[in-house]
Amino acid sequence: MSGVPSLTEPSLTRRRARTGWLFTLPALVVVAAVTIFPVVYSVAISFTQVRLTYDGLRVEEWTFANYTTMLASSAWREALVFTVGYTLVTVAVELALGIAVAVLLDRLEVGRGWLLALLLIPWSMITVVSAQLWGYLYNASYGAVTWGFGLFLDEPPVILGTPAPAITAMAVADIWKTTPFVAVIVLAGLVRIPAERYEAAEVDGAGAWRTFFSVVLPALRPVMVVAVLFRVLQAFGIFDLPFVLTQGGPGTATQSLAMLGYKALFQDLNMGMGAAVATATGLLVLGCCLLFLRAFRSHVDEAGEGGTA
């Protein structure tokens, strides 16, 4: 009888595995249909010259010309510089403000729930709606922000019609909307820090700033990584905010990679070029995230070895 469990357990495990696959198969089919297939199809189209006909798409040839043309294009380089710079600045500011807001909420004992609910209002708004709201505020004729500048300047700037103010205005709108997201994630990490760590730092005579940098920040690294990764993915693929506010202008000052791909695909009807821009953007984001995760893992490993020693 002692040998019976060893004979039946593997078959039971296999049956459970088959049942699990059977139940997850519909979800896997849906994911493959709406996620995997479009990605694979887009990558394949990026290596083709496609012509639109009355019967649909017709592949004329397989070529690398889309990528060579894209890399040689000044429009792609300008969009890349704008997207990378915009991502770095907005994510850095959002992370700093998110940490500050989360620490403030963590210290509050009364009214935290109400403040947290108010804080989530910008994040809960659809980006197109919030962009339209900021568009009203930035309007050169009746915008409240333009009116505010007019109180101190003889001639207020045309905010969305000048490159530097337009980029700054877009970054402000993005930071206003997404800082609450970072703050909520950081707050979730703060509430999980044991009180004993604060007590140990107080016993060691650490002040507020030393406690923050020695106790709080190291404990927040995992949640900060999650927040940064999500924000990099969102900021690098920004489309709706510049589309509503500036249409990529003035000129191409606020044209992101996503907008460049949209214009190539839907305005120029250049399917191959649009797919190439999308594929290159996806690879850049994937590479940046992998490098960031590797750097974070190396830092954690070094910190662990130092702590062990």
PDB file of C-alpha atoms in Angstrom:
ATOM      1  CA  MET A   1       0.000   0.000   0.000  1.00  0.00           C
ATOM      2  CA  SER A   2       2.941   2.338   0.590  1.00  0.00           C
ATOM      3  CA  GLY A   3       3.674   2.382  -3.138  1.00  0.00           C
ATOM      4  CA  VAL A   4       0.149   3.429  -4.175  1.00  0.00           C
ATOM      5  CA  PRO A   5       0.535   7.199  -3.570  1.00  0.00           C
ATOM      6  CA  SER A   6       3.713   7.337  -5.673  1.00  0.00           C
ATOM      7  CA  LEU A   7       1.816   5.728  -8.581  1.00  0.00           C
ATOM      8  CA  THR A   8      -1.328   7.805  -8.355  1.00  0.00           C
ATOM      9  CA  GLU A   9       0.122  11.238  -7.497  1.00  0.00           C
ATOM     10  CA  PRO A  10       1.836  11.846 -10.896  1.00  0.00           C
ATOM     11  CA  SER A  11      -1.313  10.899 -12.805  1.00  0.00           C
ATOM     12  CA  LEU A  12      -3.406  13.124 -10.520  1.00  0.00           C
ATOM     13  CA  THR A  13      -0.954  15.980 -11.094  1.00  0.00           C
ATOM     14  CA  ARG A  14      -1.170  15.486 -14.845  1.00  0.00           C
ATOM     15  CA  ARG A  15      -4.968  15.480 -14.738  1.00  0.00           C
ATOM     16  CA  ARG A  16      -4.979  18.675 -12.715  1.00  0.00           C
ATOM     17  CA  ALA A  17      -2.534  20.264 -15.169  1.00  0.00           C
ATOM     18  CA  ARG A  18      -4.720  19.272 -18.128  1.00  0.00           C
ATOM     19  CA  THR A  19      -7.785  20.649 -16.361  1.00  0.00           C
ATOM     20  CA  GLY A  20      -5.952  23.884 -15.644  1.00  0.00           C
ATOM     21  CA  TRP A  21      -4.915  24.259 -19.281  1.00  0.00           C
ATOM     22  CA  LEU A  22      -8.476  23.471 -20.367  1.00  0.00           C
ATOM     23  CA  PHE A  23      -9.906  26.245 -18.204  1.00  0.00           C
ATOM     24  CA  THR A  24      -7.244  28.787 -19.228  1.00  0.00           C
ATOM     25  CA  LEU A  25      -7.414  27.953 -22.939  1.00  0.00           C
ATOM     26  CA  PRO A  26     -10.223  30.448 -23.750  1.00  0.00           C
ATOM     27  CA  ALA A  27      -8.297  33.250 -22.047  1.00  0.00           C
ATOM     28  CA  LEU A  28      -5.099  32.257 -23.865  1.00  0.00           C
ATOM     29  CA  VAL A  29      -6.939  32.295 -27.194  1.00  0.00           C
ATOM     30  CA  VAL A  30      -8.300  35.782 -26.476  1.00  0.00           C
ATOM     31  CA  VAL A  31      -4.847  37.055 -25.452  1.00  0.00           C
ATOM     32  CA  ALA A  32      -3.297  35.546 -28.578  1.00  0.00           C
ATOM     33  CA  ALA A  33      -5.993  37.103 -30.764  1.00  0.00           C
ATOM     34  CA  VAL A  34      -5.907  40.631 -29.349  1.00  0.00           C
ATOM     35  CA  THR A  35      -2.256  40.912 -28.257  1.00  0.00           C
ATOM     36  CA  ILE A  36       0.162  38.388 -29.707  1.00  0.00           C
ATOM     37  CA  PHE A  37      -1.200  38.231 -33.251  1.00  0.00           C
ATOM     38  CA  PRO A  38      -1.312  42.030 -33.787  1.00  0.00           C
ATOM     39  CA  VAL A  39       2.268  42.356 -32.543  1.00  0.00           C
ATOM     40  CA  VAL A  40       3.539  39.571 -34.793  1.00  0.00           C
ATOM     41  CA  TYR A  41       1.545  40.935 -37.718  1.00  0.00           C
ATOM     42  CA  SER A  42       2.918  44.457 -37.176  1.00  0.00           C
ATOM     43  CA  VAL A  43       6.505  43.174 -37.052  1.00  0.00           C
ATOM     44  CA  ALA A  44       5.954  41.225 -40.276  1.00  0.00           C
ATOM     45  CA  ILE A  45       4.402  44.236 -42.031  1.00  0.00           C
ATOM     46  CA  SER A  46       7.378  46.395 -41.016  1.00  0.00           C
ATOM     47  CA  PHE A  47       9.581  44.319 -43.352  1.00  0.00           C
ATOM     48  CA  THR A  48       7.339  44.797 -46.371  1.00  0.00           C
ATOM     49  CA  GLN A  49       6.342  47.325 -48.982  1.00  0.00           C
ATOM     50  CA  VAL A  50       2.558  47.260 -48.859  1.00  0.00           C
ATOM     51  CA  ARG A  51       0.093  48.751 -51.323  1.00  0.00           C
ATOM     52  CA  LEU A  52      -3.544  49.391 -50.492  1.00  0.00           C
ATOM     53  CA  THR A  53      -5.981  48.048 -53.073  1.00  0.00           C
ATOM     54  CA  TYR A  54      -9.737  47.615 -53.255  1.00  0.00           C
ATOM     55  CA  ASP A  55      -9.216  43.995 -52.213  1.00  0.00           C
ATOM     56  CA  GLY A  56      -7.177  44.940 -49.128  1.00  0.00           C
ATOM     57  CA  LEU A  57      -3.431  44.925 -48.564  1.00  0.00           C
ATOM     58  CA  ARG A  58      -1.047  43.611 -51.169  1.00  0.00           C
ATOM     59  CA  VAL A  59       2.557  42.872 -50.248  1.00  0.00           C
ATOM     60  CA  GLU A  60       4.778  43.973 -53.108  1.00  0.00           C
ATOM     61  CA  GLU A  61       8.148  42.949 -51.635  1.00  0.00           C
ATOM     62  CA  TRP A  62       9.960  42.000 -48.433  1.00  0.00           C
ATOM     63  CA  THR A  63      12.622  44.537 -47.578  1.00  0.00           C
ATOM     64  CA  PHE A  64      14.549  46.352 -44.852  1.00  0.00           C
ATOM     65  CA  ALA A  65      13.932  49.676 -46.597  1.00  0.00           C
ATOM     66  CA  ASN A  66      11.417  50.843 -43.987  1.00  0.00           C
ATOM     67  CA  TYR A  67      14.012  50.639 -41.232  1.00  0.00           C
ATOM     68  CA  THR A  68      16.815  52.213 -43.261  1.00  0.00           C
ATOM     69  CA  THR A  69      14.514  55.061 -44.289  1.00  0.00           C
ATOM     70  CA  MET A  70      13.321  55.504 -40.719  1.00  0.00           C
ATOM     71  CA  LEU A  71      16.844  55.614 -39.249  1.00  0.00           C
ATOM     72  CA  ALA A  72      17.917  58.150 -41.873  1.00  0.00           C
ATOM     73  CA  SER A  73      14.875  60.344 -41.249  1.00  0.00           C
ATOM     74  CA  SER A  74      15.372  63.551 -39.283  1.00  0.00           C
ATOM     75  CA  ALA A  75      11.711  63.383 -38.231  1.00  0.00           C
ATOM     76  CA  TRP A  76      12.302  60.030 -36.514  1.00  0.00           C
ATOM     77  CA  ARG A  77      15.419  61.307 -34.740  1.00  0.00           C
ATOM     78  CA  GLU A  78      13.600  64.428 -33.540  1.00  0.00           C
ATOM     79  CA  ALA A  79      10.669  62.346 -32.309  1.00  0.00           C
ATOM     80  CA  LEU A  80      13.088  59.987 -30.545  1.00  0.00           C
ATOM     81  CA  VAL A  81      14.897  62.844 -28.799  1.00  0.00           C
ATOM     82  CA  PHE A  82      11.615  64.410 -27.724  1.00  0.00           C
ATOM     83  CA  THR A  83      10.156  61.112 -26.485  1.00  0.00           C
ATOM     84  CA  VAL A  84      13.273  60.117 -24.528  1.00  0.00           C
ATOM     85  CA  GLY A  85      13.737  63.571 -23.004  1.00  0.00           C
ATOM     86  CA  TYR A  86      10.061  63.886 -22.173  1.00  0.00           C
ATOM     87  CA  THR A  87      10.041  60.439 -20.546  1.00  0.00           C
ATOM     88  CA  LEU A  88      13.144  61.103 -18.436  1.00  0.00           C
ATOM     89  CA  VAL A  89      11.956  64.487 -17.166  1.00  0.00           C
ATOM     90  CA  THR A  90       8.349  63.603 -16.449  1.00  0.00           C
ATOM     91  CA  VAL A  91       9.117  60.259 -14.792  1.00  0.00           C
ATOM     92  CA  ALA A  92      11.818  61.833 -12.590  1.00  0.00           C
ATOM     93  CA  VAL A  93       9.531  64.680 -11.483  1.00  0.00           C
ATOM     94  CA  GLU A  94       6.592  62.338 -10.930  1.00  0.00           C
ATOM     95  CA  LEU A  95       8.736  59.992  -8.846  1.00  0.00           C
ATOM     96  CA  ALA A  96      10.024  62.829  -6.651  1.00  0.00           C
ATOM     97  CA  LEU A  97       6.581  64.378  -6.187  1.00  0.00           C
ATOM     98  CA  GLY A  98       4.959  60.975  -5.719  1.00  0.00           C
ATOM     99  CA  ILE A  99       7.374  60.093  -2.910  1.00  0.00           C
ATOM    100  CA  ALA A 100       6.810  63.468  -1.228  1.00  0.00           C
ATOM    101  CA  VAL A 101       3.015  63.132  -1.426  1.00  0.00           C
ATOM    102  CA  ALA A 102       3.132  59.522  -0.203  1.00  0.00           C
ATOM    103  CA  VAL A 103       5.286  60.469   2.809  1.00  0.00           C
ATOM    104  CA  LEU A 104       2.880  63.286   3.621  1.00  0.00           C
ATOM    105  CA  LEU A 105      -0.123  60.956   3.423  1.00  0.00           C
ATOM    106  CA  ASP A 106       1.682  58.355   5.519  1.00  0.00           C
ATOM    107  CA  ARG A 107       2.251  60.910   8.269  1.00  0.00           C
ATOM    108  CA  LEU A 108      -1.375  62.009   8.336  1.00  0.00           C
ATOM    109  CA  GLU A 109      -3.589  60.446  10.962  1.00  0.00           C
ATOM    110  CA  VAL A 110      -6.831  62.281  10.123  1.00  0.00           C
ATOM    111  CA  GLY A 111      -8.352  62.762   6.688  1.00  0.00           C
ATOM    112  CA  ARG A 112      -6.013  60.449   4.813  1.00  0.00           C
ATOM    113  CA  GLY A 113      -8.865  58.662   3.087  1.00  0.00           C
ATOM    114  CA  TRP A 114     -10.445  61.893   1.840  1.00  0.00           C
ATOM    115  CA  LEU A 115      -7.136  63.257   0.597  1.00  0.00           C
ATOM    116  CA  LEU A 116      -6.361  59.981  -1.119  1.00  0.00           C
ATOM    117  CA  ALA A 117      -9.746  60.053  -2.847  1.00  0.00           C
ATOM    118  CA  LEU A 118      -9.148  63.634  -4.028  1.00  0.00           C
ATOM    119  CA  LEU A 119      -5.671  62.684  -5.146  1.00  0.00           C
ATOM    120  CA  LEU A 120      -7.014  59.940  -7.373  1.00  0.00           C
ATOM    121  CA  ILE A 121      -9.359  62.246  -9.299  1.00  0.00           C
ATOM    122  CA  PRO A 122      -6.713  63.351 -11.851  1.00  0.00           C
ATOM    123  CA  TRP A 123      -5.539  59.768 -12.347  1.00  0.00           C
ATOM    124  CA  SER A 124      -9.086  58.479 -12.804  1.00  0.00           C
ATOM    125  CA  MET A 125      -9.816  60.954 -15.604  1.00  0.00           C
ATOM    126  CA  ILE A 126      -9.483  59.733 -19.175  1.00  0.00           C
ATOM    127  CA  THR A 127      -6.350  61.266 -20.704  1.00  0.00           C
ATOM    128  CA  VAL A 128      -8.268  62.768 -23.613  1.00  0.00           C
ATOM    129  CA  VAL A 129     -10.631  64.508 -21.184  1.00  0.00           C
ATOM    130  CA  SER A 130      -7.826  65.860 -19.001  1.00  0.00           C
ATOM    131  CA  ALA A 131      -5.926  66.970 -22.126  1.00  0.00           C
ATOM    132  CA  GLN A 132      -9.007  68.853 -23.326  1.00  0.00           C
ATOM    133  CA  LEU A 133      -9.291  70.475 -19.894  1.00  0.00           C
ATOM    134  CA  TRP A 134      -5.672  71.629 -20.013  1.00  0.00           C
ATOM    135  CA  GLY A 135      -6.227  72.790 -23.571  1.00  0.00           C
ATOM    136  CA  TYR A 136      -8.880  75.183 -22.290  1.00  0.00           C
ATOM    137  CA  LEU A 137      -6.522  76.438 -19.587  1.00  0.00           C
ATOM    138  CA  TYR A 138      -3.716  77.010 -22.102  1.00  0.00           C
ATOM    139  CA  ASN A 139      -5.914  78.635 -24.756  1.00  0.00           C
ATOM    140  CA  ALA A 140      -4.325  81.834 -26.098  1.00  0.00           C
ATOM    141  CA  SER A 141      -7.623  83.775 -26.059  1.00  0.00           C
ATOM    142  CA  TYR A 142      -9.495  82.771 -22.915  1.00  0.00           C
ATOM    143  CA  GLY A 143      -7.235  80.323 -21.050  1.00  0.00           C
ATOM    144  CA  ALA A 144      -6.811  80.847 -17.320  1.00  0.00           C
ATOM    145  CA  VAL A 145      -3.080  80.144 -17.485  1.00  0.00           C
ATOM    146  CA  THR A 146      -2.632  82.671 -20.297  1.00  0.00           C
ATOM    147  CA  TRP A 147      -4.643  85.185 -18.264  1.00  0.00           C
ATOM    148  CA  GLY A 148      -2.367  84.547 -15.267  1.00  0.00           C
ATOM    149  CA  PHE A 149       0.743  85.234 -17.337  1.00  0.00           C
ATOM    150  CA  GLY A 150      -0.929  88.405 -18.594  1.00  0.00           C
ATOM    151  CA  LEU A 151      -1.028  89.772 -15.036  1.00  0.00           C
ATOM    152  CA  PHE A 152       2.771  89.848 -14.922  1.00  0.00           C
ATOM    153  CA  LEU A 153       3.779  90.134 -18.575  1.00  0.00           C
ATOM    154  CA  ASP A 154       2.963  92.810 -21.098  1.00  0.00           C
ATOM    155  CA  GLU A 155       2.524  90.175 -23.772  1.00  0.00           C
ATOM    156  CA  PRO A 156       1.726  86.658 -22.464  1.00  0.00           C
ATOM    157  CA  PRO A 157       3.211  83.798 -24.483  1.00  0.00           C
ATOM    158  CA  VAL A 158       1.190  81.671 -26.859  1.00  0.00           C
ATOM    159  CA  ILE A 159       1.720  78.599 -24.739  1.00  0.00           C
ATOM    160  CA  LEU A 160       0.782  75.879 -27.191  1.00  0.00           C
ATOM    161  CA  GLY A 161       2.133  77.804 -30.169  1.00  0.00           C
ATOM    162  CA  THR A 162       5.753  78.099 -29.020  1.00  0.00           C
ATOM    163  CA  PRO A 163       8.048  75.021 -28.792  1.00  0.00           C
ATOM    164  CA  ALA A 164       9.497  75.366 -25.273  1.00  0.00           C
ATOM    165  CA  PRO A 165       6.257  76.510 -23.562  1.00  0.00           C
ATOM    166  CA  ALA A 166       4.294  73.804 -25.401  1.00  0.00           C
ATOM    167  CA  ILE A 167       6.648  71.047 -24.200  1.00  0.00           C
ATOM    168  CA  THR A 168       6.580  72.433 -20.650  1.00  0.00           C
ATOM    169  CA  ALA A 169       2.787  72.751 -20.689  1.00  0.00           C
ATOM    170  CA  MET A 170       2.409  69.168 -21.869  1.00  0.00           C
ATOM    171  CA  ALA A 171       4.789  67.915 -19.176  1.00  0.00           C
ATOM    172  CA  VAL A 172       2.837  69.818 -16.501  1.00  0.00           C
ATOM    173  CA  ALA A 173      -0.426  68.245 -17.658  1.00  0.00           C
ATOM    174  CA  ASP A 174       1.140  64.781 -17.624  1.00  0.00           C
ATOM    175  CA  ILE A 175       2.712  65.262 -14.191  1.00  0.00           C
ATOM    176  CA  TRP A 176      -0.593  66.532 -12.778  1.00  0.00           C
ATOM    177  CA  LYS A 177      -2.395  63.433 -14.002  1.00  0.00           C
ATOM    178  CA  THR A 178       0.095  60.668 -13.216  1.00  0.00           C
ATOM    179  CA  THR A 179       1.777  61.784  -9.992  1.00  0.00           C
ATOM    180  CA  PRO A 180      -1.144  60.338  -7.964  1.00  0.00           C
ATOM    181  CA  PHE A 181      -0.469  56.936  -9.529  1.00  0.00           C
ATOM    182  CA  VAL A 182       3.136  57.026  -8.313  1.00  0.00           C
ATOM    183  CA  ALA A 183       2.063  58.336  -4.908  1.00  0.00           C
ATOM    184  CA  VAL A 184      -0.405  55.488  -4.363  1.00  0.00           C
ATOM    185  CA  ILE A 185       2.200  52.850  -5.259  1.00  0.00           C
ATOM    186  CA  VAL A 186       4.809  54.448  -2.982  1.00  0.00           C
ATOM    187  CA  LEU A 187       2.247  54.777  -0.172  1.00  0.00           C
ATOM    188  CA  ALA A 188       1.576  51.049  -0.422  1.00  0.00           C
ATOM    189  CA  GLY A 189       5.291  50.485   0.146  1.00  0.00           C
ATOM    190  CA  LEU A 190       5.463  52.942   3.023  1.00  0.00           C
ATOM    191  CA  VAL A 191       2.707  51.308   5.051  1.00  0.00           C
ATOM    192  CA  ARG A 192       4.573  47.981   4.840  1.00  0.00           C
ATOM    193  CA  ILE A 193       7.741  49.314   6.498  1.00  0.00           C
ATOM    194  CA  PRO A 194       7.876  47.856  10.019  1.00  0.00           C
ATOM    195  CA  ALA A 195       7.739  50.371  12.839  1.00  0.00           C
ATOM    196  CA  GLU A 196      10.775  48.655  14.371  1.00  0.00           C
ATOM    197  CA  ARG A 197      12.990  50.133  11.656  1.00  0.00           C
ATOM    198  CA  TYR A 198      11.971  53.665  12.575  1.00  0.00           C
ATOM    199  CA  GLU A 199      12.491  52.899  16.243  1.00  0.00           C
ATOM    200  CA  ALA A 200      15.955  51.479  15.567  1.00  0.00           C
ATOM    201  CA  ALA A 201      16.898  54.570  13.574  1.00  0.00           C
ATOM    202  CA  GLU A 202      15.658  56.799  16.397  1.00  0.00           C
ATOM    203  CA  VAL A 203      17.690  54.834  18.935  1.00  0.00           C
ATOM    204  CA  ASP A 204      20.774  55.289  16.739  1.00  0.00           C
ATOM    205  CA  GLY A 205      20.178  59.041  16.833  1.00  0.00           C
ATOM    206  CA  ALA A 206      19.229  59.411  13.179  1.00  0.00           C
ATOM    207  CA  GLY A 207      17.377  62.551  12.217  1.00  0.00           C
ATOM    208  CA  ALA A 208      14.470  62.833   9.821  1.00  0.00           C
ATOM    209  CA  TRP A 209      16.569  63.121   6.666  1.00  0.00           C
ATOM    210  CA  ARG A 210      18.978  60.363   7.658  1.00  0.00           C
ATOM    211  CA  THR A 211      16.042  58.092   8.502  1.00  0.00           C
ATOM    212  CA  PHE A 212      14.490  58.865   5.132  1.00  0.00           C
ATOM    213  CA  PHE A 213      17.627  58.058   3.132  1.00  0.00           C
ATOM    214  CA  SER A 214      18.798  55.135   5.283  1.00  0.00           C
ATOM    215  CA  VAL A 215      15.496  53.431   6.132  1.00  0.00           C
ATOM    216  CA  VAL A 216      12.683  54.651   3.899  1.00  0.00           C
ATOM    217  CA  LEU A 217      14.304  54.819   0.468  1.00  0.00           C
ATOM    218  CA  PRO A 218      15.975  51.381   0.635  1.00  0.00           C
ATOM    219  CA  ALA A 219      12.653  49.836   1.648  1.00  0.00           C
ATOM    220  CA  LEU A 220      10.871  51.619  -1.188  1.00  0.00           C
ATOM    221  CA  ARG A 221      13.176  50.418  -3.972  1.00  0.00           C
ATOM    222  CA  PRO A 222      10.929  47.532  -5.124  1.00  0.00           C
ATOM    223  CA  VAL A 223       7.787  49.672  -5.368  1.00  0.00           C
ATOM    224  CA  MET A 224       9.766  52.491  -6.968  1.00  0.00           C
ATOM    225  CA  VAL A 225      10.918  50.072  -9.648  1.00  0.00           C
ATOM    226  CA  VAL A 226       7.309  49.090 -10.349  1.00  0.00           C
ATOM    227  CA  ALA A 227       6.231  52.740 -10.531  1.00  0.00           C
ATOM    228  CA  VAL A 228       9.113  53.721 -12.812  1.00  0.00           C
ATOM    229  CA  LEU A 229       8.550  50.779 -15.158  1.00  0.00           C
ATOM    230  CA  PHE A 230       4.851  51.535 -15.520  1.00  0.00           C
ATOM    231  CA  ARG A 231       5.491  55.224 -16.077  1.00  0.00           C
ATOM    232  CA  VAL A 232       8.282  54.628 -18.604  1.00  0.00           C
ATOM    233  CA  LEU A 233       5.983  52.348 -20.585  1.00  0.00           C
ATOM    234  CA  GLN A 234       3.219  54.950 -20.530  1.00  0.00           C
ATOM    235  CA  ALA A 235       5.382  58.023 -21.145  1.00  0.00           C
ATOM    236  CA  PHE A 236       7.377  56.443 -23.968  1.00  0.00           C
ATOM    237  CA  GLY A 237       4.176  55.587 -25.800  1.00  0.00           C
ATOM    238  CA  ILE A 238       2.520  58.950 -25.219  1.00  0.00           C
ATOM    239  CA  PHE A 239       0.041  59.802 -27.942  1.00  0.00           C
ATOM    240  CA  ASP A 240      -3.294  61.138 -26.713  1.00  0.00           C
ATOM    241  CA  LEU A 241      -1.903  64.120 -24.775  1.00  0.00           C
ATOM    242  CA  PRO A 242       0.074  65.704 -27.667  1.00  0.00           C
ATOM    243  CA  PHE A 243      -2.611  64.653 -30.139  1.00  0.00           C
ATOM    244  CA  VAL A 244      -5.261  66.663 -28.296  1.00  0.00           C
ATOM    245  CA  LEU A 245      -3.123  69.586 -27.126  1.00  0.00           C
ATOM    246  CA  THR A 246      -0.770  70.333 -30.015  1.00  0.00           C
ATOM    247  CA  GLN A 247      -1.176  67.766 -32.818  1.00  0.00           C
ATOM    248  CA  GLY A 248       2.583  67.331 -32.489  1.00  0.00           C
ATOM    249  CA  GLY A 249       3.288  71.020 -33.017  1.00  0.00           C
ATOM    250  CA  PRO A 250       4.289  73.705 -33.200  1.00  0.00           C
ATOM    251  CA  GLY A 251       6.056  72.197 -36.171  1.00  0.00           C
ATOM    252  CA  THR A 252       7.273  68.865 -34.833  1.00  0.00           C
ATOM    253  CA  ALA A 253       8.328  70.118 -31.383  1.00  0.00           C
ATOM    254  CA  THR A 254       5.962  67.792 -29.485  1.00  0.00           C
ATOM    255  CA  GLN A 255       5.746  64.963 -31.982  1.00  0.00           C
ATOM    256  CA  SER A 256       6.309  61.682 -30.141  1.00  0.00           C
ATOM    257  CA  LEU A 257       7.261  58.357 -31.684  1.00  0.00           C
ATOM    258  CA  ALA A 258       3.672  57.185 -31.329  1.00  0.00           C
ATOM    259  CA  MET A 259       2.404  60.236 -33.207  1.00  0.00           C
ATOM    260  CA  LEU A 260       5.026  59.736 -35.912  1.00  0.00           C
ATOM    261  CA  GLY A 261       3.865  56.163 -36.402  1.00  0.00           C
ATOM    262  CA  TYR A 262       0.229  57.299 -36.442  1.00  0.00           C
ATOM    263  CA  LYS A 263       0.896  59.886 -39.138  1.00  0.00           C
ATOM    264  CA  ALA A 264       2.841  57.410 -41.266  1.00  0.00           C
ATOM    265  CA  LEU A 265       0.103  54.806 -40.946  1.00  0.00           C
ATOM    266  CA  PHE A 266      -3.141  56.776 -41.123  1.00  0.00           C
ATOM    267  CA  GLN A 267      -2.215  60.023 -42.848  1.00  0.00           C
ATOM    268  CA  ASP A 268       0.432  58.867 -45.333  1.00  0.00           C
ATOM    269  CA  LEU A 269      -1.096  55.348 -45.561  1.00  0.00           C
ATOM    270  CA  ASN A 270       2.446  53.964 -45.389  1.00  0.00           C
ATOM    271  CA  MET A 271       1.701  50.695 -43.610  1.00  0.00           C
ATOM    272  CA  GLY A 272       5.269  49.406 -43.620  1.00  0.00           C
ATOM    273  CA  MET A 273       6.770  52.611 -42.243  1.00  0.00           C
ATOM    274  CA  GLY A 274       4.135  52.923 -39.526  1.00  0.00           C
ATOM    275  CA  ALA A 275       4.744  49.333 -38.459  1.00  0.00           C
ATOM    276  CA  ALA A 276       8.510  49.914 -38.487  1.00  0.00           C
ATOM    277  CA  VAL A 277       8.178  52.929 -36.195  1.00  0.00           C
ATOM    278  CA  ALA A 278       5.940  50.946 -33.831  1.00  0.00           C
ATOM    279  CA  THR A 279       8.291  47.960 -33.811  1.00  0.00           C
ATOM    280  CA  ALA A 280      11.368  50.095 -33.185  1.00  0.00           C
ATOM    281  CA  THR A 281       9.578  51.934 -30.375  1.00  0.00           C
ATOM    282  CA  GLY A 282       8.577  48.654 -28.745  1.00  0.00           C
ATOM    283  CA  LEU A 283      12.140  47.341 -28.934  1.00  0.00           C
ATOM    284  CA  LEU A 284      13.523  50.547 -27.433  1.00  0.00           C
ATOM    285  CA  VAL A 285      11.080  50.392 -24.529  1.00  0.00           C
ATOM    286  CA  LEU A 286      11.817  46.704 -23.959  1.00  0.00           C
ATOM    287  CA  GLY A 287      15.563  47.311 -24.007  1.00  0.00           C
ATOM    288  CA  CYS A 288      15.329  50.242 -21.578  1.00  0.00           C
ATOM    289  CA  CYS A 289      13.164  48.258 -19.155  1.00  0.00           C
ATOM    290  CA  LEU A 290      15.507  45.251 -19.253  1.00  0.00           C
ATOM    291  CA  LEU A 291      18.553  47.454 -18.620  1.00  0.00           C
ATOM    292  CA  PHE A 292      16.760  49.172 -15.765  1.00  0.00           C
ATOM    293  CA  LEU A 293      15.767  45.857 -14.190  1.00  0.00           C
ATOM    294  CA  ARG A 294      19.299  44.503 -14.585  1.00  0.00           C
ATOM    295  CA  ALA A 295      20.799  47.597 -12.968  1.00  0.00           C
ATOM    296  CA  PHE A 296      18.295  47.372 -10.126  1.00  0.00           C
ATOM    297  CA  ARG A 297      19.019  43.685  -9.586  1.00  0.00           C
ATOM    298  CA  SER A 298      22.770  44.326  -9.548  1.00  0.00           C
ATOM    299  CA  HIS A 299      22.294  47.104  -7.009  1.00  0.00           C
ATOM    300  CA  VAL A 300      20.169  44.868  -4.798  1.00  0.00           C
ATOM    301  CA  ASP A 301      22.690  42.032  -5.033  1.00  0.00           C
ATOM    302  CA  GLU A 302      25.553  44.353  -4.076  1.00  0.00           C
ATOM    303  CA  ALA A 303      23.550  45.706  -1.161  1.00  0.00           C
ATOM    304  CA  GLY A 304      22.738  42.172  -0.040  1.00  0.00           C
ATOM    305  CA  GLU A 305      26.382  41.092  -0.201  1.00  0.00           C
ATOM    306  CA  GLY A 306      27.423  44.171   1.710  1.00  0.00           C
ATOM    307  CA  GLY A 307      24.811  43.522   4.359  1.00  0.00           C
ATOM    308  CA  THR A 308      25.868  39.873   4.643  1.00  0.00           C
ATOM    309  CA  ALA A 309      29.502  40.812   5.007  1.00  0.00           C
TER     310      ALA A 309
END
